[in-house]
Amino acid sequence: METATAQPAQHPADGERMRRWRMVLGGDSAESTGCTLTGQDAAMDSALNALYGGGGGKKPGGRSGGRSAGLGASAPSVARWLGDIRTYFPSSVVQVMQRDAIDRLGLSALLLEPEMLEAVEADVHLVGTLLSLNKAMPETTKETARAVVRKVVDDLEKRLEGRTRATLTGALDRSARISRPRHRDIDWDRTIRANLKNYLTLPGADGEPATGTVVPERLIGYGRASQSVKKDVILCIDQSGSMAASVVYASVFGAVLASMRTLATRLVVFDTAVVDLTDQLDDPVDVLFGTQLGGGTDINRALAYCQSKITRPADTVVVLISDLYEGGIRDEMLKRVAAMKASGVQFVTLLALSDEGAPAYDHEHAAALGALGAPAFACTPDLFPDIMAAAIEKRPLPIPDKGTQP
């Protein structure tokens, strides 16, 4: 008589591991896992399959799917899919999947329909896509698009405004140091360093050890805050398609800087043409819809315009935000930068103003600007206030990562 051999029970951890592999592999590739998805797992797998083509589940809208990706051509189908992924995945994952859907499946045109815009998870990248579609956008969609952009801009302002104001207000006050400050306005750190040559050793009393002191012959203090303009700032922004996120962040920062009375802020965007959007800085949404992403690039022409607006070189900061792919006259561009720096302008070159690091950029032009004392590097939105503070105070820029430099 044969005795049945007992099969070892599967450990719960093994089952969870197989489930995760099934979700990663998707469809036919996952048959070897022996794992069948049900409930929410099946719905998540279907949503992933519709975008990435990982299996043969049903696509949004109920159609059977093969291994190829596809969301169908109808806005309702895609809107349902967008609703599904917002239900099953965290916001950060939803934003990545939205970008992939736009890039992989060509869904940009569907964003021109109001019901689609109401279904998407709004972020900086979506705003960039909407701005690139601005000229093709029908009137029935524009108000919805502005509402989406407004939400992103308001969130960015809440995140960035407080620290920007605090950092730059301090830098502006320090840049206006005076030589006869009131006691509460004395910059003790700088005063002590400036008077170290006046160090005196004093004998100790009643056998106590000798002590030393610094005699401050010259006091250095912070200037008291005033409502007069102390610095001029010119933001010169490349609006070529690759700079979409930078345009969004720069427009928000431009509005914040323009709201500070001690700064006179000008915002200029360019491709092969130059547009001055300074008069719209009270509303960054208006600034963004005044841009036109795409087209060529003529940095030299843009810098020529900015140069013509400089009236106080020693009190001016010019921030060029560009990947430096120049379609204009390279040598003239470099001569303009050199001339501005020689006149006393603080010139800052940012390859990007975003959370994504340095984009593809022209290394030769970046190296040439670096040789002129205007190193080109990528900057995150959180670092931008510190960059501006250093430029205002005319001290070395806090370049975050030497690896982003040419």
Short mmCIF file of C-alpha atoms in Angstrom, two decimals:
data_model
loop_
_atom_site.label_atom_id
_atom_site.label_comp_id
_atom_site.label_asym_id
_atom_site.label_seq_id
_atom_site.Cartn_x
_atom_site.Cartn_y
_atom_site.Cartn_z
CA MET A 1 0.00 0.00 0.00
CA GLU A 2 1.43 3.33 -1.08
CA THR A 3 1.51 6.24 1.26
CA ALA A 4 0.61 9.67 -0.18
CA THR A 5 3.41 12.19 0.04
CA ALA A 6 2.36 15.41 1.68
CA GLN A 7 3.05 18.56 -0.39
CA PRO A 8 4.65 21.38 1.55
CA ALA A 9 2.30 24.27 2.15
CA GLN A 10 3.23 27.51 0.39
CA HIS A 11 4.57 30.12 2.79
CA PRO A 12 2.51 33.37 2.74
CA ALA A 13 5.63 35.32 1.86
CA ASP A 14 6.12 33.14 -1.25
CA GLY A 15 2.57 33.86 -2.36
CA GLU A 16 3.09 37.61 -1.97
CA ARG A 17 6.34 37.37 -3.92
CA MET A 18 4.59 35.54 -6.78
CA ARG A 19 1.79 38.13 -6.75
CA ARG A 20 4.30 40.96 -7.12
CA TRP A 21 6.13 39.16 -9.93
CA ARG A 22 2.79 38.64 -11.67
CA MET A 23 2.06 42.37 -11.44
CA VAL A 24 5.52 43.26 -12.75
CA LEU A 25 5.58 40.79 -15.65
CA GLY A 26 1.97 41.12 -16.76
CA GLY A 27 0.03 39.00 -19.25
CA ASP A 28 1.56 36.04 -21.08
CA SER A 29 5.00 36.65 -19.58
CA ALA A 30 3.54 35.96 -16.14
CA GLU A 31 2.09 32.49 -16.80
CA SER A 32 5.05 30.80 -15.13
CA THR A 33 4.21 32.46 -11.82
CA GLY A 34 1.04 30.38 -11.48
CA CYS A 35 -0.62 33.35 -9.83
CA THR A 36 -4.12 34.49 -10.76
CA LEU A 37 -5.09 38.07 -10.00
CA THR A 38 -8.50 38.98 -8.66
CA GLY A 39 -10.33 42.05 -7.46
CA GLN A 40 -8.28 45.25 -7.22
CA ASP A 41 -5.11 43.48 -8.37
CA ALA A 42 -6.84 42.50 -11.60
CA ALA A 43 -8.09 46.06 -12.12
CA MET A 44 -4.59 47.48 -11.53
CA ASP A 45 -3.14 44.94 -13.97
CA SER A 46 -5.70 45.92 -16.59
CA ALA A 47 -4.83 49.61 -16.21
CA LEU A 48 -1.11 48.89 -16.54
CA ASN A 49 -1.70 46.58 -19.50
CA ALA A 50 -3.67 49.21 -21.37
CA LEU A 51 -0.68 51.56 -21.23
CA TYR A 52 2.34 49.27 -21.30
CA GLY A 53 0.95 46.31 -23.22
CA GLY A 54 1.90 43.78 -20.58
CA GLY A 55 -0.88 41.30 -21.13
CA GLY A 56 -4.19 40.35 -22.69
CA GLY A 57 -6.65 41.79 -20.24
CA LYS A 58 -9.43 44.18 -21.16
CA LYS A 59 -8.65 47.76 -21.98
CA PRO A 60 -10.58 50.76 -20.70
CA GLY A 61 -13.90 50.71 -22.50
CA GLY A 62 -14.34 46.93 -22.32
CA ARG A 63 -12.49 45.78 -25.46
CA SER A 64 -10.29 42.73 -25.36
CA GLY A 65 -6.61 43.57 -25.55
CA GLY A 66 -3.59 41.84 -26.92
CA ARG A 67 0.00 42.44 -26.00
CA SER A 68 0.18 45.84 -27.69
CA ALA A 69 -0.57 48.95 -25.67
CA GLY A 70 -3.54 51.13 -26.45
CA LEU A 71 -6.17 53.22 -24.71
CA GLY A 72 -8.45 53.68 -27.66
CA ALA A 73 -9.19 56.93 -29.44
CA SER A 74 -12.20 58.13 -27.46
CA ALA A 75 -11.96 60.67 -24.71
CA PRO A 76 -14.52 58.86 -22.48
CA SER A 77 -12.44 55.67 -22.62
CA VAL A 78 -9.27 57.52 -21.64
CA ALA A 79 -11.09 59.52 -18.98
CA ARG A 80 -12.27 56.29 -17.38
CA TRP A 81 -8.71 54.96 -17.47
CA LEU A 82 -7.44 58.15 -15.83
CA GLY A 83 -10.05 57.72 -13.13
CA ASP A 84 -8.94 54.11 -12.60
CA ILE A 85 -5.28 54.91 -12.14
CA ARG A 86 -6.10 57.71 -9.69
CA THR A 87 -8.08 55.15 -7.68
CA TYR A 88 -5.42 52.43 -7.63
CA PHE A 89 -2.09 54.28 -7.58
CA PRO A 90 -0.52 57.12 -5.53
CA SER A 91 -0.33 60.60 -7.05
CA SER A 92 3.39 60.36 -7.91
CA VAL A 93 2.78 57.14 -9.90
CA VAL A 94 -0.30 58.61 -11.60
CA GLN A 95 1.75 61.55 -12.87
CA VAL A 96 4.38 59.22 -14.35
CA MET A 97 1.70 57.08 -16.05
CA GLN A 98 0.01 60.18 -17.47
CA ARG A 99 3.29 61.38 -18.97
CA ASP A 100 3.96 57.93 -20.41
CA ALA A 101 0.47 57.83 -21.95
CA ILE A 102 1.02 61.21 -23.60
CA ASP A 103 4.50 60.28 -24.86
CA ARG A 104 3.87 56.64 -25.87
CA LEU A 105 0.32 56.78 -27.17
CA GLY A 106 0.03 60.29 -28.56
CA LEU A 107 -2.82 61.44 -26.32
CA SER A 108 -1.95 65.13 -26.44
CA ALA A 109 -4.84 65.94 -28.77
CA LEU A 110 -7.33 64.46 -26.29
CA LEU A 111 -6.19 67.00 -23.69
CA LEU A 112 -8.00 69.60 -25.78
CA GLU A 113 -11.31 68.16 -24.55
CA PRO A 114 -12.68 69.52 -21.23
CA GLU A 115 -13.73 66.12 -19.83
CA MET A 116 -10.17 64.90 -20.23
CA LEU A 117 -8.69 67.87 -18.39
CA GLU A 118 -11.10 67.36 -15.50
CA ALA A 119 -9.85 63.75 -15.13
CA VAL A 120 -6.09 64.30 -15.13
CA GLU A 121 -3.75 64.69 -12.14
CA ALA A 122 -2.33 68.19 -12.54
CA ASP A 123 1.44 68.68 -12.28
CA VAL A 124 4.22 70.77 -13.80
CA HIS A 125 4.68 68.41 -16.75
CA LEU A 126 1.00 68.48 -17.61
CA VAL A 127 1.09 72.29 -17.54
CA GLY A 128 4.00 72.18 -20.01
CA THR A 129 1.99 69.93 -22.32
CA LEU A 130 -1.04 72.22 -22.12
CA LEU A 131 1.08 75.27 -22.91
CA SER A 132 2.49 73.54 -25.99
CA LEU A 133 -1.12 72.96 -27.14
CA ASN A 134 -2.24 76.49 -26.29
CA LYS A 135 -2.54 77.76 -29.86
CA ALA A 136 -4.57 74.71 -30.93
CA MET A 137 -6.87 74.80 -27.91
CA PRO A 138 -10.54 75.53 -28.66
CA GLU A 139 -12.30 78.24 -26.66
CA THR A 140 -14.50 75.63 -24.94
CA THR A 141 -11.37 74.10 -23.39
CA LYS A 142 -9.35 77.18 -22.49
CA GLU A 143 -11.17 77.98 -19.25
CA THR A 144 -10.77 74.40 -18.03
CA ALA A 145 -7.09 74.48 -19.02
CA ARG A 146 -6.57 77.73 -17.13
CA ALA A 147 -8.19 76.19 -14.06
CA VAL A 148 -5.78 73.23 -14.25
CA VAL A 149 -2.80 75.54 -14.68
CA ARG A 150 -4.05 77.80 -11.88
CA LYS A 151 -4.17 74.88 -9.45
CA VAL A 152 -0.56 73.91 -10.19
CA VAL A 153 0.65 77.52 -10.00
CA ASP A 154 -1.13 78.14 -6.69
CA ASP A 155 0.43 75.00 -5.21
CA LEU A 156 3.89 76.07 -6.38
CA GLU A 157 3.48 79.58 -4.97
CA LYS A 158 2.50 78.18 -1.57
CA ARG A 159 5.56 75.95 -1.63
CA LEU A 160 8.10 78.49 -2.85
CA GLU A 161 6.99 82.00 -1.89
CA GLY A 162 7.73 82.07 1.84
CA ARG A 163 11.31 80.86 1.65
CA THR A 164 12.07 82.96 -1.42
CA ARG A 165 10.90 86.14 0.28
CA ALA A 166 12.74 85.41 3.52
CA THR A 167 16.01 84.49 1.78
CA LEU A 168 16.05 87.43 -0.60
CA THR A 169 14.92 89.99 1.96
CA GLY A 170 17.89 89.01 4.13
CA ALA A 171 20.25 89.17 1.15
CA LEU A 172 18.97 92.60 0.13
CA ASP A 173 19.43 93.95 3.65
CA ARG A 174 22.94 92.54 3.89
CA SER A 175 23.85 93.97 0.50
CA ALA A 176 23.04 97.44 1.84
CA ARG A 177 25.56 97.41 4.71
CA ILE A 178 26.41 100.72 6.32
CA SER A 179 29.54 101.87 8.16
CA ARG A 180 27.84 103.60 11.12
CA PRO A 181 25.09 101.18 12.13
CA ARG A 182 22.92 101.31 15.19
CA HIS A 183 23.78 98.70 17.80
CA ARG A 184 20.95 96.37 16.78
CA ASP A 185 22.00 96.58 13.12
CA ILE A 186 25.66 95.58 13.65
CA ASP A 187 26.83 92.56 11.65
CA TRP A 188 29.07 91.17 14.42
CA ASP A 189 30.57 88.37 12.36
CA ARG A 190 31.88 90.72 9.67
CA THR A 191 32.82 93.41 12.18
CA ILE A 192 35.03 91.00 14.16
CA ARG A 193 36.70 89.66 11.01
CA ALA A 194 37.36 93.19 9.76
CA ASN A 195 38.99 94.18 13.07
CA LEU A 196 41.12 91.11 13.87
CA LYS A 197 44.24 93.22 13.28
CA ASN A 198 43.17 95.24 16.32
CA TYR A 199 43.40 92.27 18.69
CA LEU A 200 44.79 93.26 22.11
CA THR A 201 46.10 91.04 24.91
CA LEU A 202 45.12 92.25 28.37
CA PRO A 203 46.98 91.14 31.54
CA GLY A 204 44.91 89.19 34.02
CA ALA A 205 44.05 90.74 37.39
CA ASP A 206 45.17 89.16 40.68
CA GLY A 207 47.02 86.29 39.07
CA GLU A 208 44.30 85.47 36.56
CA PRO A 209 45.46 84.40 33.07
CA ALA A 210 45.76 87.02 30.37
CA THR A 211 42.73 87.66 28.16
CA GLY A 212 42.31 89.10 24.72
CA THR A 213 39.83 91.35 23.00
CA VAL A 214 39.16 92.85 19.58
CA VAL A 215 38.91 96.64 19.46
CA PRO A 216 36.30 97.41 16.76
CA GLU A 217 37.62 100.55 15.09
CA ARG A 218 35.22 100.01 12.17
CA LEU A 219 31.67 98.79 12.57
CA ILE A 220 29.87 96.99 9.75
CA GLY A 221 26.11 96.84 9.86
CA TYR A 222 23.06 95.84 7.89
CA GLY A 223 21.20 98.56 6.08
CA ARG A 224 17.74 99.20 7.47
CA ALA A 225 14.94 97.99 5.25
CA SER A 226 13.57 100.60 2.89
CA GLN A 227 10.89 100.61 0.24
CA SER A 228 13.19 101.85 -2.52
CA VAL A 229 14.33 99.50 -5.27
CA LYS A 230 17.72 98.03 -4.40
CA LYS A 231 18.29 95.54 -7.20
CA ASP A 232 17.10 94.96 -10.77
CA VAL A 233 16.46 91.35 -11.81
CA ILE A 234 16.02 90.17 -15.39
CA LEU A 235 14.81 86.61 -15.97
CA CYS A 236 15.59 85.59 -19.56
CA ILE A 237 13.83 82.28 -20.30
CA ASP A 238 14.30 79.94 -23.24
CA GLN A 239 10.82 78.76 -24.27
CA SER A 240 11.92 75.95 -26.59
CA GLY A 241 9.99 72.72 -26.07
CA SER A 242 12.63 71.04 -23.90
CA MET A 243 12.42 73.83 -21.33
CA ALA A 244 8.72 73.43 -20.42
CA ALA A 245 9.17 72.69 -16.70
CA SER A 246 11.71 75.51 -16.38
CA VAL A 247 9.26 77.97 -17.95
CA VAL A 248 6.60 77.00 -15.39
CA TYR A 249 8.89 77.41 -12.38
CA ALA A 250 10.51 80.60 -13.71
CA SER A 251 7.10 82.20 -14.25
CA VAL A 252 6.10 81.47 -10.65
CA PHE A 253 9.40 82.80 -9.31
CA GLY A 254 9.07 85.85 -11.55
CA ALA A 255 5.70 86.66 -10.00
CA VAL A 256 7.11 86.22 -6.47
CA LEU A 257 10.10 88.47 -7.19
CA ALA A 258 7.88 91.09 -8.83
CA SER A 259 5.80 91.29 -5.65
CA MET A 260 8.87 92.42 -3.64
CA ARG A 261 9.08 96.21 -3.64
CA THR A 262 12.85 96.28 -3.23
CA LEU A 263 13.29 94.38 -6.51
CA ALA A 264 12.50 95.60 -10.01
CA THR A 265 11.83 92.38 -11.93
CA ARG A 266 11.63 91.92 -15.69
CA LEU A 267 10.64 88.64 -17.36
CA VAL A 268 11.63 87.95 -20.95
CA VAL A 269 10.88 84.78 -22.93
CA PHE A 270 12.42 83.89 -26.25
CA ASP A 271 12.76 81.41 -29.08
CA THR A 272 13.77 83.03 -32.37
CA ALA A 273 11.72 86.05 -31.26
CA VAL A 274 11.79 87.93 -27.95
CA VAL A 275 8.68 88.69 -25.88
CA ASP A 276 8.68 90.87 -22.76
CA LEU A 277 6.00 89.62 -20.34
CA THR A 278 6.86 91.97 -17.47
CA ASP A 279 3.46 93.67 -17.53
CA GLN A 280 1.79 90.30 -16.82
CA LEU A 281 3.90 89.38 -13.78
CA ASP A 282 1.08 90.05 -11.35
CA ASP A 283 -0.44 86.77 -12.56
CA PRO A 284 1.90 83.87 -13.46
CA VAL A 285 -0.96 82.08 -15.24
CA ASP A 286 -1.15 84.99 -17.70
CA VAL A 287 2.62 84.76 -18.10
CA LEU A 288 2.43 81.06 -18.89
CA PHE A 289 -0.31 81.49 -21.46
CA GLY A 290 1.76 84.28 -22.99
CA THR A 291 4.54 81.80 -23.78
CA GLN A 292 4.71 79.64 -26.88
CA LEU A 293 6.67 76.46 -26.26
CA GLY A 294 8.60 75.08 -29.22
CA GLY A 295 10.40 76.65 -32.14
CA GLY A 296 14.04 77.63 -32.53
CA THR A 297 16.40 79.53 -30.26
CA ASP A 298 18.22 82.85 -30.59
CA ILE A 299 19.94 83.52 -27.26
CA ASN A 300 22.01 86.36 -28.70
CA ARG A 301 18.89 88.31 -29.70
CA ALA A 302 17.34 87.76 -26.28
CA LEU A 303 20.47 88.92 -24.45
CA ALA A 304 20.69 91.97 -26.71
CA TYR A 305 17.19 92.95 -25.60
CA CYS A 306 18.01 92.35 -21.93
CA GLN A 307 21.23 94.35 -22.26
CA SER A 308 19.26 97.29 -23.65
CA LYS A 309 17.11 97.34 -20.49
CA ILE A 310 20.01 97.56 -18.03
CA THR A 311 20.36 101.01 -16.48
CA ARG A 312 22.21 100.15 -13.23
CA PRO A 313 24.76 97.46 -14.10
CA ALA A 314 26.29 97.21 -10.62
CA ASP A 315 22.83 96.59 -9.14
CA THR A 316 21.51 94.20 -11.80
CA VAL A 317 21.22 90.40 -11.80
CA VAL A 318 20.57 88.69 -15.16
CA VAL A 319 19.42 85.06 -15.02
CA LEU A 320 19.59 83.17 -18.32
CA ILE A 321 17.62 79.91 -18.21
CA SER A 322 18.46 77.88 -21.31
CA ASP A 323 19.90 74.59 -22.55
CA LEU A 324 22.24 76.82 -24.61
CA TYR A 325 21.48 75.32 -28.02
CA GLU A 326 22.08 78.59 -29.86
CA GLY A 327 20.53 79.23 -33.25
CA GLY A 328 21.83 82.81 -33.38
CA ILE A 329 25.33 84.21 -33.50
CA ARG A 330 27.46 82.37 -30.93
CA ASP A 331 30.40 84.80 -30.77
CA GLU A 332 28.12 87.81 -30.29
CA MET A 333 26.25 85.99 -27.52
CA LEU A 334 29.48 85.41 -25.64
CA LYS A 335 30.64 89.00 -26.21
CA ARG A 336 27.37 90.28 -24.72
CA VAL A 337 27.80 88.16 -21.61
CA ALA A 338 31.40 89.35 -21.25
CA ALA A 339 30.34 92.98 -21.67
CA MET A 340 27.58 92.68 -19.09
CA LYS A 341 29.91 91.10 -16.55
CA ALA A 342 32.60 93.73 -17.21
CA SER A 343 30.05 96.47 -16.49
CA GLY A 344 29.26 94.96 -13.08
CA VAL A 345 26.19 92.83 -13.90
CA GLN A 346 25.84 89.60 -11.92
CA PHE A 347 25.18 87.00 -14.62
CA VAL A 348 23.70 83.58 -13.74
CA THR A 349 23.31 80.73 -16.26
CA LEU A 350 20.88 77.93 -15.43
CA LEU A 351 20.64 74.92 -17.75
CA ALA A 352 17.31 74.10 -16.13
CA LEU A 353 15.09 75.29 -13.30
CA SER A 354 13.34 72.04 -12.38
CA ASP A 355 13.51 68.98 -10.17
CA GLU A 356 14.92 66.78 -12.92
CA GLY A 357 18.59 67.78 -13.05
CA ALA A 358 20.55 68.95 -16.07
CA PRO A 359 18.87 68.29 -19.43
CA ALA A 360 20.69 67.73 -22.68
CA TYR A 361 22.60 70.95 -23.30
CA ASP A 362 25.32 72.45 -25.48
CA HIS A 363 28.53 71.58 -23.63
CA GLU A 364 30.71 73.84 -25.78
CA HIS A 365 28.65 76.93 -25.05
CA ALA A 366 28.42 76.02 -21.37
CA ALA A 367 32.21 75.73 -21.17
CA ALA A 368 32.63 79.08 -22.92
CA LEU A 369 30.30 80.79 -20.44
CA GLY A 370 32.12 79.13 -17.56
CA ALA A 371 35.39 80.59 -18.86
CA LEU A 372 33.76 84.03 -18.66
CA GLY A 373 32.90 83.48 -15.00
CA ALA A 374 29.27 82.49 -15.64
CA PRO A 375 29.26 78.73 -14.95
CA ALA A 376 26.22 76.91 -16.35
CA PHE A 377 24.48 74.40 -14.09
CA ALA A 378 21.06 72.94 -13.37
CA CYS A 379 19.14 74.33 -10.41
CA THR A 380 16.22 72.93 -8.44
CA PRO A 381 13.35 75.22 -7.39
CA ASP A 382 14.31 74.76 -3.74
CA LEU A 383 17.86 76.01 -4.43
CA PHE A 384 16.86 79.00 -6.57
CA PRO A 385 16.38 81.44 -3.65
CA ASP A 386 19.93 80.68 -2.43
CA ILE A 387 21.32 81.22 -5.94
CA MET A 388 19.57 84.59 -6.17
CA ALA A 389 20.70 85.59 -2.67
CA ALA A 390 24.33 84.86 -3.57
CA ALA A 391 24.03 86.86 -6.80
CA ILE A 392 22.47 89.82 -4.97
CA GLU A 393 25.27 89.80 -2.40
CA LYS A 394 27.92 89.30 -5.11
CA ARG A 395 29.38 86.21 -3.53
CA PRO A 396 30.19 82.82 -5.14
CA LEU A 397 27.14 80.92 -6.32
CA PRO A 398 26.29 77.76 -4.31
CA ILE A 399 26.57 75.41 -7.30
CA PRO A 400 24.93 72.17 -6.09
CA ASP A 401 26.67 69.45 -8.06
CA LYS A 402 29.92 69.82 -9.93
CA GLY A 403 28.82 66.91 -12.11
CA THR A 404 26.24 69.13 -13.80
CA GLN A 405 28.91 71.52 -14.99
CA PRO A 406 30.70 71.20 -18.31
#
